[in-house]
PDB file of C-alpha atoms in Angstrom:
ATOM      1  CA  LEU A  27     -38.295 -69.185 -27.807  1.00 91.00           C
ATOM      2  CA  ASN A  28     -36.958 -72.688 -27.385  1.00 93.00           C
ATOM      3  CA  ASN A  29     -39.465 -75.398 -28.365  1.00 95.00           C
ATOM      4  CA  SER A  30     -41.911 -72.748 -29.586  1.00 97.00           C
ATOM      5  CA  LYS A  31     -44.181 -72.705 -32.582  1.00 98.00           C
ATOM      6  CA  ILE A  32     -43.345 -69.360 -34.232  1.00 98.00           C
ATOM      7  CA  LEU A  33     -45.110 -67.309 -36.897  1.00 98.00           C
ATOM      8  CA  ASP A  34     -42.888 -64.727 -38.607  1.00 98.00           C
ATOM      9  CA  VAL A  35     -45.120 -62.116 -40.277  1.00 98.00           C
ATOM     10  CA  GLY A  36     -43.442 -60.488 -43.270  1.00 96.00           C
ATOM     11  CA  CYS A  37     -40.659 -63.068 -43.319  1.00 97.00           C
ATOM     12  CA  ALA A  38     -39.296 -61.957 -46.734  1.00 94.00           C
ATOM     13  CA  THR A  39     -36.601 -64.477 -47.719  1.00 95.00           C
ATOM     14  CA  GLY A  40     -36.693 -66.295 -44.371  1.00 96.00           C
ATOM     15  CA  ASN A  41     -33.460 -65.134 -42.788  1.00 96.00           C
ATOM     16  CA  MET A  42     -35.085 -64.857 -39.359  1.00 97.00           C
ATOM     17  CA  PHE A  43     -35.555 -68.629 -39.471  1.00 97.00           C
ATOM     18  CA  ASN A  44     -31.818 -69.061 -39.899  1.00 94.00           C
ATOM     19  CA  ALA A  45     -31.051 -66.769 -36.958  1.00 95.00           C
ATOM     20  CA  LEU A  46     -33.573 -68.482 -34.663  1.00 97.00           C
ATOM     21  CA  ASN A  47     -32.837 -72.029 -35.787  1.00 95.00           C
ATOM     22  CA  ASN A  48     -29.132 -71.608 -35.011  1.00 95.00           C
ATOM     23  CA  LYS A  49     -29.972 -70.889 -31.373  1.00 96.00           C
ATOM     24  CA  TYR A  50     -33.266 -72.632 -30.580  1.00 97.00           C
ATOM     25  CA  GLN A  51     -35.317 -75.697 -31.375  1.00 96.00           C
ATOM     26  CA  ILE A  52     -38.328 -74.178 -33.138  1.00 97.00           C
ATOM     27  CA  ASP A  53     -41.300 -74.996 -35.305  1.00 98.00           C
ATOM     28  CA  TYR A  54     -41.148 -72.032 -37.689  1.00 98.00           C
ATOM     29  CA  THR A  55     -43.674 -70.708 -40.204  1.00 98.00           C
ATOM     30  CA  GLY A  56     -42.954 -67.603 -42.246  1.00 98.00           C
ATOM     31  CA  ILE A  57     -45.584 -65.661 -44.156  1.00 98.00           C
ATOM     32  CA  ASP A  58     -45.205 -62.895 -46.703  1.00 96.00           C
ATOM     33  CA  ILE A  59     -47.302 -61.442 -49.506  1.00 95.00           C
ATOM     34  CA  ASP A  60     -44.311 -61.464 -51.890  1.00 93.00           C
ATOM     35  CA  LYS A  61     -44.434 -64.758 -53.830  1.00 96.00           C
ATOM     36  CA  LYS A  62     -40.841 -64.427 -55.035  1.00 95.00           C
ATOM     37  CA  CYS A  63     -39.554 -64.063 -51.481  1.00 95.00           C
ATOM     38  CA  ILE A  64     -41.516 -67.113 -50.356  1.00 97.00           C
ATOM     39  CA  GLN A  65     -40.252 -69.186 -53.306  1.00 97.00           C
ATOM     40  CA  TYR A  66     -36.677 -68.240 -52.458  1.00 97.00           C
ATOM     41  CA  ALA A  67     -37.164 -68.993 -48.744  1.00 97.00           C
ATOM     42  CA  LYS A  68     -38.628 -72.434 -49.519  1.00 98.00           C
ATOM     43  CA  LYS A  69     -35.573 -73.321 -51.604  1.00 97.00           C
ATOM     44  CA  LYS A  70     -33.085 -71.984 -49.063  1.00 97.00           C
ATOM     45  CA  TYR A  71     -34.616 -73.340 -45.835  1.00 97.00           C
ATOM     46  CA  LYS A  72     -36.098 -76.785 -46.401  1.00 96.00           C
ATOM     47  CA  THR A  73     -36.985 -77.495 -42.741  1.00 96.00           C
ATOM     48  CA  ALA A  74     -39.174 -74.408 -42.292  1.00 98.00           C
ATOM     49  CA  LYS A  75     -42.688 -73.690 -43.572  1.00 98.00           C
ATOM     50  CA  PHE A  76     -43.315 -70.679 -45.789  1.00 98.00           C
ATOM     51  CA  ILE A  77     -46.715 -69.487 -47.017  1.00 98.00           C
ATOM     52  CA  THR A  78     -47.679 -66.690 -49.391  1.00 97.00           C
ATOM     53  CA  CYS A  79     -50.395 -64.883 -47.457  1.00 97.00           C
ATOM     54  CA  ASP A  80     -50.974 -62.045 -45.021  1.00 97.00           C
ATOM     55  CA  ILE A  81     -51.768 -62.127 -41.312  1.00 98.00           C
ATOM     56  CA  PHE A  82     -55.531 -62.035 -41.977  1.00 98.00           C
ATOM     57  CA  SER A  83     -55.527 -65.226 -44.059  1.00 97.00           C
ATOM     58  CA  LYS A  84     -57.976 -67.941 -43.048  1.00 95.00           C
ATOM     59  CA  LYS A  85     -55.041 -70.362 -43.358  1.00 94.00           C
ATOM     60  CA  ILE A  86     -53.886 -69.031 -39.990  1.00 97.00           C
ATOM     61  CA  LYS A  87     -56.112 -70.137 -37.124  1.00 97.00           C
ATOM     62  CA  LYS A  88     -56.655 -68.499 -33.739  1.00 96.00           C
ATOM     63  CA  ASN A  89     -54.302 -69.614 -30.951  1.00 96.00           C
ATOM     64  CA  SER A  90     -52.218 -71.634 -33.406  1.00 97.00           C
ATOM     65  CA  PHE A  91     -48.746 -70.235 -32.551  1.00 98.00           C
ATOM     66  CA  ASP A  92     -46.830 -69.692 -29.320  1.00 98.00           C
ATOM     67  CA  VAL A  93     -45.091 -66.597 -30.678  1.00 98.00           C
ATOM     68  CA  VAL A  94     -46.039 -64.143 -33.421  1.00 98.00           C
ATOM     69  CA  MET A  95     -43.132 -61.963 -34.616  1.00 98.00           C
ATOM     70  CA  ILE A  96     -43.316 -58.848 -36.778  1.00 98.00           C
ATOM     71  CA  TRP A  97     -39.845 -57.419 -37.546  1.00 95.00           C
ATOM     72  CA  ASN A  98     -38.998 -54.284 -39.472  1.00 91.00           C
ATOM     73  CA  LEU A  99     -42.530 -54.058 -40.823  1.00 92.00           C
ATOM     74  CA  PHE A 100     -45.001 -52.852 -38.188  1.00 95.00           C
ATOM     75  CA  HIS A 101     -44.274 -49.174 -38.906  1.00 93.00           C
ATOM     76  CA  MET A 102     -45.606 -49.717 -42.449  1.00 92.00           C
ATOM     77  CA  PHE A 103     -49.115 -50.825 -41.423  1.00 94.00           C
ATOM     78  CA  PRO A 104     -51.759 -48.081 -41.543  1.00 95.00           C
ATOM     79  CA  ASN A 105     -54.150 -50.641 -40.007  1.00 96.00           C
ATOM     80  CA  TRP A 106     -51.769 -51.263 -37.096  1.00 96.00           C
ATOM     81  CA  LYS A 107     -54.552 -51.668 -34.547  1.00 97.00           C
ATOM     82  CA  GLN A 108     -56.165 -54.508 -36.528  1.00 97.00           C
ATOM     83  CA  ILE A 109     -52.711 -56.075 -37.028  1.00 97.00           C
ATOM     84  CA  LEU A 110     -52.093 -56.153 -33.265  1.00 97.00           C
ATOM     85  CA  ILE A 111     -55.533 -57.551 -32.533  1.00 97.00           C
ATOM     86  CA  ARG A 112     -55.054 -60.282 -35.152  1.00 98.00           C
ATOM     87  CA  ALA A 113     -51.517 -61.097 -33.930  1.00 98.00           C
ATOM     88  CA  CYS A 114     -52.884 -61.533 -30.395  1.00 97.00           C
ATOM     89  CA  GLU A 115     -55.696 -63.773 -31.694  1.00 97.00           C
ATOM     90  CA  ILE A 116     -53.166 -66.025 -33.430  1.00 97.00           C
ATOM     91  CA  SER A 117     -50.723 -66.171 -30.522  1.00 97.00           C
ATOM     92  CA  ARG A 118     -51.101 -68.349 -27.447  1.00 96.00           C
ATOM     93  CA  LYS A 119     -48.248 -66.712 -25.512  1.00 97.00           C
ATOM     94  CA  TYR A 120     -46.344 -63.777 -27.029  1.00 98.00           C
ATOM     95  CA  VAL A 121     -46.382 -61.133 -29.734  1.00 98.00           C
ATOM     96  CA  ILE A 122     -42.990 -59.578 -30.428  1.00 98.00           C
ATOM     97  CA  PHE A 123     -42.504 -56.621 -32.758  1.00 98.00           C
ATOM     98  CA  ASP A 124     -40.364 -53.592 -33.422  1.00 96.00           C
ATOM     99  CA  ASN A 125     -41.707 -50.171 -34.214  1.00 95.00           C
ATOM    100  CA  ARG A 126     -40.750 -46.525 -34.647  1.00 93.00           C
ATOM    101  CA  VAL A 127     -41.882 -44.337 -31.761  1.00 95.00           C
ATOM    102  CA  LYS A 128     -41.734 -40.757 -30.510  1.00 94.00           C
ATOM    103  CA  TYR A 129     -42.663 -39.049 -27.243  1.00 93.00           C
ATOM    104  CA  SER A 130     -44.558 -36.032 -28.534  1.00 91.00           C
ATOM    105  CA  GLY A 131     -47.062 -35.227 -31.242  1.00 91.00           C
ATOM    106  CA  GLN A 132     -49.720 -37.457 -32.708  1.00 91.00           C
ATOM    107  CA  THR A 133     -49.157 -40.700 -34.566  1.00 92.00           C
ATOM    108  CA  VAL A 134     -49.104 -39.761 -38.248  1.00 86.00           C
ATOM    109  CA  VAL A 135     -50.653 -42.217 -40.711  1.00 90.00           C
ATOM    110  CA  ASP A 136     -50.339 -40.167 -43.892  1.00 88.00           C
ATOM    111  CA  LYS A 137     -48.177 -41.179 -46.872  1.00 86.00           C
ATOM    112  CA  ASP A 138     -47.857 -37.529 -47.901  1.00 86.00           C
ATOM    113  CA  LEU A 139     -46.223 -36.597 -44.596  1.00 87.00           C
ATOM    114  CA  SER A 140     -44.287 -39.705 -43.594  1.00 87.00           C
ATOM    115  CA  TYR A 141     -43.184 -42.330 -46.082  1.00 81.00           C
ATOM    116  CA  GLN A 142     -40.419 -44.424 -47.561  1.00 84.00           C
ATOM    117  CA  TYR A 143     -39.976 -45.812 -51.029  1.00 77.00           C
ATOM    118  CA  TYR A 144     -40.456 -49.557 -51.331  1.00 66.00           C
ATOM    119  CA  HIS A 145     -37.358 -51.243 -52.739  1.00 62.00           C
ATOM    120  CA  LEU A 146     -37.080 -51.281 -56.526  1.00 58.00           C
ATOM    121  CA  SER A 147     -40.729 -50.362 -57.174  1.00 64.00           C
ATOM    122  CA  ASN A 148     -40.451 -46.624 -56.458  1.00 72.00           C
ATOM    123  CA  LYS A 149     -43.843 -46.778 -54.726  1.00 81.00           C
ATOM    124  CA  ARG A 150     -44.396 -44.924 -51.498  1.00 84.00           C
ATOM    125  CA  ASN A 151     -45.020 -47.002 -48.434  1.00 87.00           C
ATOM    126  CA  TYR A 152     -46.162 -45.858 -45.020  1.00 91.00           C
ATOM    127  CA  TYR A 153     -43.503 -44.971 -42.465  1.00 90.00           C
ATOM    128  CA  ILE A 154     -45.506 -44.500 -39.292  1.00 93.00           C
ATOM    129  CA  VAL A 155     -43.852 -43.089 -36.195  1.00 93.00           C
ATOM    130  CA  HIS A 156     -46.210 -43.870 -33.333  1.00 95.00           C
ATOM    131  CA  ASN A 157     -46.735 -41.690 -30.322  1.00 95.00           C
ATOM    132  CA  ILE A 158     -45.527 -44.013 -27.551  1.00 95.00           C
ATOM    133  CA  TYR A 159     -48.339 -43.028 -25.191  1.00 95.00           C
ATOM    134  CA  GLU A 160     -51.015 -43.747 -27.806  1.00 95.00           C
ATOM    135  CA  LEU A 161     -49.453 -47.143 -28.466  1.00 95.00           C
ATOM    136  CA  ILE A 162     -49.220 -48.022 -24.765  1.00 95.00           C
ATOM    137  CA  SER A 163     -52.808 -46.910 -24.269  1.00 95.00           C
ATOM    138  CA  PHE A 164     -53.921 -49.221 -27.078  1.00 96.00           C
ATOM    139  CA  PHE A 165     -52.200 -52.186 -25.382  1.00 96.00           C
ATOM    140  CA  GLN A 166     -54.850 -51.942 -22.669  1.00 94.00           C
ATOM    141  CA  ILE A 167     -57.857 -52.880 -24.811  1.00 94.00           C
ATOM    142  CA  HIS A 168     -59.630 -56.134 -23.932  1.00 92.00           C
ATOM    143  CA  GLU A 169     -59.295 -57.645 -27.414  1.00 93.00           C
ATOM    144  CA  LEU A 170     -55.527 -57.968 -26.948  1.00 95.00           C
ATOM    145  CA  ASN A 171     -55.983 -59.983 -23.722  1.00 92.00           C
ATOM    146  CA  LEU A 172     -52.550 -59.000 -22.352  1.00 96.00           C
ATOM    147  CA  GLU A 173     -51.012 -59.808 -19.011  1.00 95.00           C
ATOM    148  CA  TYR A 174     -47.770 -57.834 -19.465  1.00 94.00           C
ATOM    149  CA  VAL A 175     -46.115 -55.493 -21.919  1.00 96.00           C
ATOM    150  CA  TYR A 176     -42.340 -55.232 -22.038  1.00 97.00           C
ATOM    151  CA  GLY A 177     -40.667 -52.508 -24.046  1.00 95.00           C
ATOM    152  CA  TYR A 178     -37.213 -51.265 -24.869  1.00 94.00           C
ATOM    153  CA  GLY A 179     -36.222 -48.321 -27.018  1.00 91.00           C
ATOM    154  CA  TYR A 180     -33.027 -47.119 -28.604  1.00 90.00           C
ATOM    155  CA  LYS A 181     -31.945 -44.423 -31.040  1.00 88.00           C
ATOM    156  CA  MET A 182     -32.026 -45.375 -34.700  1.00 78.00           C
ATOM    157  CA  ARG A 183     -28.485 -46.503 -35.518  1.00 73.00           C
ATOM    158  CA  GLU A 184     -28.397 -45.433 -39.112  1.00 69.00           C
ATOM    159  CA  LYS A 185     -29.911 -42.724 -41.225  1.00 73.00           C
ATOM    160  CA  THR A 186     -33.223 -43.568 -42.811  1.00 74.00           C
ATOM    161  CA  SER A 187     -34.078 -42.806 -46.408  1.00 75.00           C
ATOM    162  CA  SER A 188     -37.627 -42.128 -45.273  1.00 80.00           C
ATOM    163  CA  ARG A 189     -39.285 -38.741 -45.286  1.00 77.00           C
ATOM    164  CA  LEU A 190     -40.414 -37.954 -41.756  1.00 82.00           C
ATOM    165  CA  PRO A 191     -42.442 -35.067 -40.294  1.00 79.00           C
ATOM    166  CA  LEU A 192     -39.864 -34.709 -37.472  1.00 81.00           C
ATOM    167  CA  ARG A 193     -36.124 -34.928 -36.844  1.00 82.00           C
ATOM    168  CA  GLU A 194     -34.649 -38.431 -37.028  1.00 82.00           C
ATOM    169  CA  SER A 195     -33.055 -37.775 -33.640  1.00 84.00           C
ATOM    170  CA  ASP A 196     -36.590 -37.644 -32.157  1.00 88.00           C
ATOM    171  CA  VAL A 197     -37.387 -41.177 -33.372  1.00 90.00           C
ATOM    172  CA  LEU A 198     -36.664 -44.297 -31.348  1.00 91.00           C
ATOM    173  CA  VAL A 199     -36.835 -47.915 -32.387  1.00 93.00           C
ATOM    174  CA  GLY A 200     -39.103 -49.584 -29.876  1.00 94.00           C
ATOM    175  CA  ILE A 201     -38.979 -53.320 -29.262  1.00 96.00           C
ATOM    176  CA  PHE A 202     -42.129 -54.714 -27.647  1.00 97.00           C
ATOM    177  CA  LEU A 203     -43.015 -58.069 -26.157  1.00 97.00           C
ATOM    178  CA  LEU A 204     -46.700 -58.547 -25.411  1.00 98.00           C
ATOM    179  CA  LYS A 205     -47.411 -61.429 -23.059  1.00 97.00           C
ATOM    180  CA  LYS A 206     -50.867 -62.883 -23.439  1.00 96.00           C
ATOM    181  CA  SER A 207     -52.993 -63.522 -20.381  1.00 93.00           C
ATOM    182  CA  LYS A 208     -53.637 -67.188 -19.658  1.00 85.00           C
ATOM    183  CA  LYS A 209     -57.185 -66.262 -18.693  1.00 77.00           C
ATOM    184  CA  ASN A 210     -59.474 -65.140 -21.458  1.00 64.00           C
ATOM    185  CA  ILE A 211     -60.752 -61.797 -20.210  1.00 51.00           C
ATOM    186  CA  LEU A 212     -63.344 -61.599 -22.993  1.00 48.00           C
ATOM    187  CA  ARG A 213     -66.708 -63.022 -22.155  1.00 41.00           C
TER     188      ARG A 213
END
């Protein structure tokens, strides 16, 4: 990550900047749709850039970041395929994200079956637990233009307040690093 231009998708109050900036020399931009979070982050971290927008904003150009990060958020995107495609369009080198995965059963994208309540609003939000094989299969599409996929999984360390259509013990947190191909395989 050293000397990288980083986009943090769903940066909230910008604490990832603090963690990264303490260890690396970075050019950091955080985006979030929550204006209050962005206002707070701008006040707290003066040397970083923060923008109120989502990943599909025209403010964010193709191949404009070395690394695109999506932490503790990917499992809330019902349009996860479009999110990954867009993240790979924006990134020149890597896309890094965490996710909730399982080994059996289909990926469930249904707020009646799998959800969590969004903080303080009492609104349901998606809590998608992806079938690992479906996710890995999707990594192979040409639009992502990937050279390598690295993954690591571990058991969830704490209980979740989410309602899930399976036992929590069957859910892993998956950490993925997608390395972009230097050759553009799309013609």
